[in-house]
Each structure stands twice: as C-alpha cells, then as structure tokens.
mmCIF file of C-alpha atoms in Angstrom:
data_model
loop_
_atom_site.group_PDB
_atom_site.id
_atom_site.type_symbol
_atom_site.label_atom_id
_atom_site.label_comp_id
_atom_site.label_asym_id
_atom_site.label_seq_id
_atom_site.Cartn_x
_atom_site.Cartn_y
_atom_site.Cartn_z
ATOM 1 C CA MET K 1 33.189 18.874 -5.614
ATOM 2 C CA GLN K 2 34.500 22.128 -7.200
ATOM 3 C CA LYS K 3 35.565 23.445 -3.782
ATOM 4 C CA THR K 4 37.364 20.173 -3.055
ATOM 5 C CA SER K 5 39.112 20.251 -6.440
ATOM 6 C CA ALA K 6 40.211 23.851 -5.887
ATOM 7 C CA LEU K 7 41.618 22.919 -2.474
ATOM 8 C CA ALA K 8 43.478 19.969 -3.990
ATOM 9 C CA VAL K 9 44.984 22.090 -6.774
ATOM 10 C CA THR K 10 46.043 24.729 -4.230
ATOM 11 C CA ALA K 11 47.578 22.108 -1.916
ATOM 12 C CA LEU K 12 49.372 20.418 -4.797
ATOM 13 C CA THR K 13 50.709 23.741 -6.105
ATOM 14 C CA LEU K 14 52.044 24.657 -2.654
ATOM 15 C CA ALA K 15 53.647 21.237 -2.220
ATOM 16 C CA LEU K 16 55.302 21.350 -5.643
ATOM 17 C CA SER K 17 56.533 24.899 -4.998
ATOM 18 C CA ALA K 18 58.025 23.839 -1.677
ATOM 19 C CA LEU K 19 59.674 20.882 -3.380
ATOM 20 C CA ALA K 20 61.104 22.923 -6.265
ATOM 21 C CA ALA K 21 62.191 26.077 -4.423
ATOM 22 C CA PRO K 22 65.200 24.730 -2.482
ATOM 23 C CA ALA K 23 66.605 22.937 -5.505
ATOM 24 C CA ALA K 24 65.973 25.606 -8.147
ATOM 25 C CA HIS K 25 69.398 27.157 -7.580
ATOM 26 C CA ALA K 26 71.204 23.859 -8.222
ATOM 27 C CA ALA K 27 69.225 22.144 -10.990
ATOM 28 C CA ASP K 28 72.424 20.875 -12.602
ATOM 29 C CA GLY K 29 73.078 18.567 -9.634
ATOM 30 C CA TRP K 30 69.806 16.626 -9.852
ATOM 31 C CA GLN K 31 70.201 12.866 -10.190
ATOM 32 C CA TRP K 32 67.901 10.695 -12.302
ATOM 33 C CA LEU K 33 67.621 7.046 -11.232
ATOM 34 C CA PRO K 34 70.200 7.299 -8.434
ATOM 35 C CA ALA K 35 69.298 3.753 -7.308
ATOM 36 C CA VAL K 36 70.786 2.561 -10.613
ATOM 37 C CA ASN K 37 73.312 5.275 -11.523
ATOM 38 C CA ASP K 38 74.860 6.243 -8.157
ATOM 39 C CA PRO K 39 76.999 3.535 -6.505
ATOM 40 C CA THR K 40 76.782 5.422 -3.156
ATOM 41 C CA TRP K 41 72.936 5.437 -3.087
ATOM 42 C CA LYS K 42 71.427 3.612 -0.105
ATOM 43 C CA PRO K 43 67.689 3.328 0.639
ATOM 44 C CA GLU K 44 68.057 3.992 4.407
ATOM 45 C CA ALA K 45 64.510 2.655 4.832
ATOM 46 C CA SER K 46 62.140 3.004 7.771
ATOM 47 C CA LEU K 47 59.014 0.928 8.419
ATOM 48 C CA ALA K 48 56.319 2.005 10.869
ATOM 49 C CA LEU K 49 52.866 1.066 12.128
ATOM 50 C CA THR K 50 50.437 3.962 11.762
ATOM 51 C CA GLY K 51 47.337 5.149 13.518
ATOM 52 C CA SER K 52 45.211 7.729 11.689
ATOM 53 C CA ARG K 53 42.184 9.935 12.017
ATOM 54 C CA VAL K 54 40.496 10.305 8.617
ATOM 55 C CA GLY K 55 37.789 12.830 7.908
ATOM 56 C CA PRO K 56 35.478 13.757 6.486
ATOM 57 C CA GLY K 57 36.002 11.439 3.512
ATOM 58 C CA THR K 58 32.961 9.238 3.012
ATOM 59 C CA GLY K 59 30.572 9.646 5.902
ATOM 60 C CA PRO K 60 31.716 10.319 9.467
ATOM 61 C CA ASN K 61 35.283 10.713 10.707
ATOM 62 C CA ALA K 62 36.976 7.359 11.184
ATOM 63 C CA ASN K 63 40.040 5.916 12.865
ATOM 64 C CA GLY K 64 42.447 3.930 10.716
ATOM 65 C CA TRP K 65 45.571 1.839 10.929
ATOM 66 C CA GLY K 66 48.277 0.852 8.471
ATOM 67 C CA LEU K 67 51.933 0.850 7.490
ATOM 68 C CA ASP K 68 54.337 3.581 6.392
ATOM 69 C CA LEU K 69 57.442 2.606 4.425
ATOM 70 C CA ASN K 70 59.818 5.439 3.550
ATOM 71 C CA PHE K 71 63.229 5.511 1.932
ATOM 72 C CA ASN K 72 65.615 7.688 -0.072
ATOM 73 C CA CYS K 73 64.011 8.179 -3.470
ATOM 74 C CA GLY K 74 65.625 5.992 -6.108
ATOM 75 C CA LEU K 75 63.959 7.683 -9.114
ATOM 76 C CA VAL K 76 65.024 11.314 -8.741
ATOM 77 C CA GLN K 77 67.193 13.055 -6.164
ATOM 78 C CA THR K 78 68.145 16.664 -5.404
ATOM 79 C CA PRO K 79 71.800 17.724 -5.180
ATOM 80 C CA ASP K 80 71.540 17.632 -1.377
ATOM 81 C CA LYS K 81 69.914 14.137 -1.469
ATOM 82 C CA ARG K 82 66.810 15.116 0.511
ATOM 83 C CA ILE K 83 63.911 13.468 -1.346
ATOM 84 C CA ARG K 84 62.369 10.579 0.585
ATOM 85 C CA SER K 85 59.542 8.488 -0.834
ATOM 86 C CA HIS K 86 56.708 7.560 1.546
ATOM 87 C CA VAL K 87 54.413 4.626 0.749
ATOM 88 C CA ASN K 88 51.336 4.409 2.985
ATOM 89 C CA VAL K 89 48.870 1.533 3.113
ATOM 90 C CA THR K 90 45.888 2.195 5.403
ATOM 91 C CA HIS K 91 42.498 0.784 6.341
ATOM 92 C CA THR K 92 39.533 2.613 7.883
ATOM 93 C CA SER K 93 36.072 1.357 8.671
ATOM 94 C CA LYS K 94 33.005 2.963 10.236
ATOM 95 C CA ASN K 95 29.228 2.569 9.969
ATOM 96 C CA GLY K 96 29.381 0.027 7.138
ATOM 97 C CA THR K 97 31.850 2.012 5.034
ATOM 98 C CA SER K 98 35.424 0.769 4.696
ATOM 99 C CA VAL K 99 38.328 2.294 2.810
ATOM 100 C CA ASN K 100 41.599 0.648 1.829
ATOM 101 C CA ALA K 101 44.158 3.212 0.650
ATOM 102 C CA PHE K 102 47.501 3.024 -1.143
ATOM 103 C CA GLU K 103 49.379 6.347 -1.258
ATOM 104 C CA VAL K 104 52.797 7.376 -2.636
ATOM 105 C CA SER K 105 54.379 10.678 -1.674
ATOM 106 C CA PRO K 106 57.885 11.880 -2.602
ATOM 107 C CA ARG K 107 58.821 14.570 -0.063
ATOM 108 C CA TYR K 108 61.586 17.143 0.095
ATOM 109 C CA THR K 109 62.898 16.590 3.626
ATOM 110 C CA VAL K 110 64.839 19.132 5.677
ATOM 111 C CA PRO K 111 66.920 18.012 8.684
ATOM 112 C CA LEU K 112 66.156 20.102 11.794
ATOM 113 C CA GLY K 113 68.861 18.610 14.016
ATOM 114 C CA ASP K 114 69.168 15.810 16.592
ATOM 115 C CA GLY K 115 67.318 13.277 14.381
ATOM 116 C CA LEU K 116 64.314 15.541 13.713
ATOM 117 C CA SER K 117 63.266 16.351 10.119
ATOM 118 C CA ALA K 118 60.306 17.871 8.268
ATOM 119 C CA GLY K 119 59.116 17.026 4.751
ATOM 120 C CA VAL K 120 56.516 18.161 2.228
ATOM 121 C CA GLY K 121 55.521 17.001 -1.244
ATOM 122 C CA PRO K 122 52.823 15.919 -3.662
ATOM 123 C CA SER K 123 50.920 12.685 -3.193
ATOM 124 C CA VAL K 124 48.936 10.269 -5.366
ATOM 125 C CA GLY K 125 46.689 7.506 -4.145
ATOM 126 C CA ALA K 126 44.175 4.802 -4.911
ATOM 127 C CA PHE K 127 41.236 4.404 -2.509
ATOM 128 C CA GLN K 128 39.012 1.324 -2.525
ATOM 129 C CA VAL K 129 35.756 2.562 -0.986
ATOM 130 C CA SER K 130 33.186 -0.058 0.022
ATOM 131 C CA THR K 131 29.735 1.109 1.083
ATOM 132 C CA PRO K 132 26.610 -1.042 1.441
ATOM 133 C CA GLY K 133 25.779 -2.073 -2.130
ATOM 134 C CA ASN K 134 28.652 -0.172 -3.759
ATOM 135 C CA ASP K 135 32.380 -0.887 -4.148
ATOM 136 C CA ARG K 136 34.562 1.547 -6.115
ATOM 137 C CA THR K 137 38.260 2.334 -6.523
ATOM 138 C CA LEU K 138 38.922 6.064 -6.714
ATOM 139 C CA LEU K 139 42.157 7.729 -7.798
ATOM 140 C CA GLY K 140 43.337 10.880 -6.023
ATOM 141 C CA VAL K 141 45.986 13.596 -6.035
ATOM 142 C CA GLY K 142 46.976 15.784 -3.145
ATOM 143 C CA ALA K 143 49.701 16.906 -0.809
ATOM 144 C CA ALA K 144 51.463 15.505 2.249
ATOM 145 C CA ALA K 145 53.601 16.950 5.024
ATOM 146 C CA GLY K 146 55.191 15.383 8.056
ATOM 147 C CA MET K 147 57.657 15.501 10.926
ATOM 148 C CA ASN K 148 59.947 12.542 11.575
ATOM 149 C CA TYR K 149 62.337 11.594 14.365
ATOM 150 C CA ARG K 150 65.130 9.029 14.033
ATOM 151 C CA ALA K 151 67.367 7.868 16.879
ATOM 152 C CA GLY K 152 69.286 4.634 16.267
ATOM 153 C CA MET K 153 66.684 1.995 15.380
ATOM 154 C CA LEU K 154 63.731 4.124 16.609
ATOM 155 C CA TYR K 155 61.612 5.858 13.980
ATOM 156 C CA THR K 156 58.546 7.933 14.870
ATOM 157 C CA GLY K 157 56.613 10.885 13.511
ATOM 158 C CA PHE K 158 53.323 12.275 12.307
ATOM 159 C CA ASP K 159 51.810 13.204 8.933
ATOM 160 C CA ILE K 160 48.985 15.208 7.463
ATOM 161 C CA ARG K 161 47.753 14.218 3.992
ATOM 162 C CA TYR K 162 44.928 15.440 1.765
ATOM 163 C CA HIS K 163 43.659 13.842 -1.455
ATOM 164 C CA ALA K 164 40.993 14.975 -3.893
ATOM 165 C CA THR K 165 39.631 11.904 -5.638
ATOM 166 C CA THR K 166 37.540 11.049 -8.638
ATOM 167 C CA SER K 167 33.846 10.336 -8.117
ATOM 168 C CA ARG K 168 32.283 7.142 -9.495
ATOM 169 C CA SER K 169 28.699 5.958 -9.376
ATOM 170 C CA GLY K 170 27.812 8.273 -6.516
ATOM 171 C CA VAL K 171 30.865 7.306 -4.439
ATOM 172 C CA ASP K 172 33.187 10.167 -3.478
ATOM 173 C CA HIS K 173 36.025 10.204 -0.959
ATOM 174 C CA ASP K 174 38.266 13.238 -0.336
ATOM 175 C CA PRO K 175 40.185 12.254 2.801
ATOM 176 C CA LEU K 176 42.085 14.557 5.121
ATOM 177 C CA THR K 177 44.304 12.239 7.178
ATOM 178 C CA PHE K 178 46.152 13.004 10.412
ATOM 179 C CA GLY K 179 48.464 10.150 11.345
ATOM 180 C CA ALA K 180 51.039 9.145 13.938
ATOM 181 C CA LYS K 181 53.618 6.412 13.411
ATOM 182 C CA VAL K 182 56.211 4.400 15.269
ATOM 183 C CA GLY K 183 58.633 1.859 13.848
ATOM 184 C CA ILE K 184 62.226 0.973 13.048
ATOM 185 C CA ASN K 185 65.048 2.192 10.820
ATOM 186 C CA PHE K 186 66.963 -0.315 8.730
#
C-alpha cells in the first residue's frame, strides 16, 4: 500500500504541476465561477460511450464500459479558457468482483490543431467494490491524461487514469484504467 500511495502522490504532483505551469504567468486572469460570472461561458459539452481495460485493481485485469461527459469547467477557468471537466461513470466485472466507479477530473487541455487536443489533471473518485461477501465504497485520488479529437458532431479519444484508494475491511482497489471513447459534441 505504501508503494501505491507514493505512486499516487507522485502522479498527483505531476498532474498539478502540469496544470499550474502554463497559467502561472497569468494568474491575474483566472476566473472563479465562470458559469455564473461570465456571460460568454458555454459548456461545449461532449458525451461518449467508453470501453476500458482496468488493472490490476482488485483481482485480475478486467474490461469495463461506461460514459464520459466533459465540458468547459464552470468552477474555475484559466485566462486561456482551457480547463475541461471530465466526469466518468464506469462498470467492470470479473470473477465475482464488480466495481462501479464515479470519477471527476478537471484537465488543462492544449489544442494540437485540426480538432486534436491533449489534457492532464488531477482526479478524484468513488469506487463501489463488490466481492463475494464484501461490499465497500472506497474513495481515491489520482491523475488523468487523455487525447481527444473533435470534428463537427464526432467526439473520440482515449484516456489513462490512475487512482490510489482507501482500504476498508480488507478491500483495496487501486485501478490503472486505459480507456477509449466515441460520442457526440453538443
């Protein structure tokens, strides 16, 4: 567990550094609650179906499915308006163990041209882990990174996410998730 916690702290530190570095030179232009205070703010949301490979987590590697909703962050925004919030809801099941996850990740996103962008940021999550005879909800912190492509209504991309979670009653789940997604832009 100490190794996992050290990895999580390192990943979180790197993600926060990546998030803070581009905006450090222009801290005076940060917006707080732009969804309320900025009349030009628009969510520009995307919704996608996801397919994931989760491992090692609890037990063997498992395939998962879910939804990814992402939008321009309405709580805090950089001067260049590049923070997008990702909300992931996923389900995995294998060998009698199932996990339902809810994750939130604000990511600093950099446009790479022609609809392609890359983003990185911290992530928090709640993981309901059900094993034979045991059902626990574990909280976790971690980091997330992803590549996204937008062309008209088409939205697609892939993510990598890691969370270090709490351990309760002998249940532990520290998932490393690789996911692909396809959906629509609103």
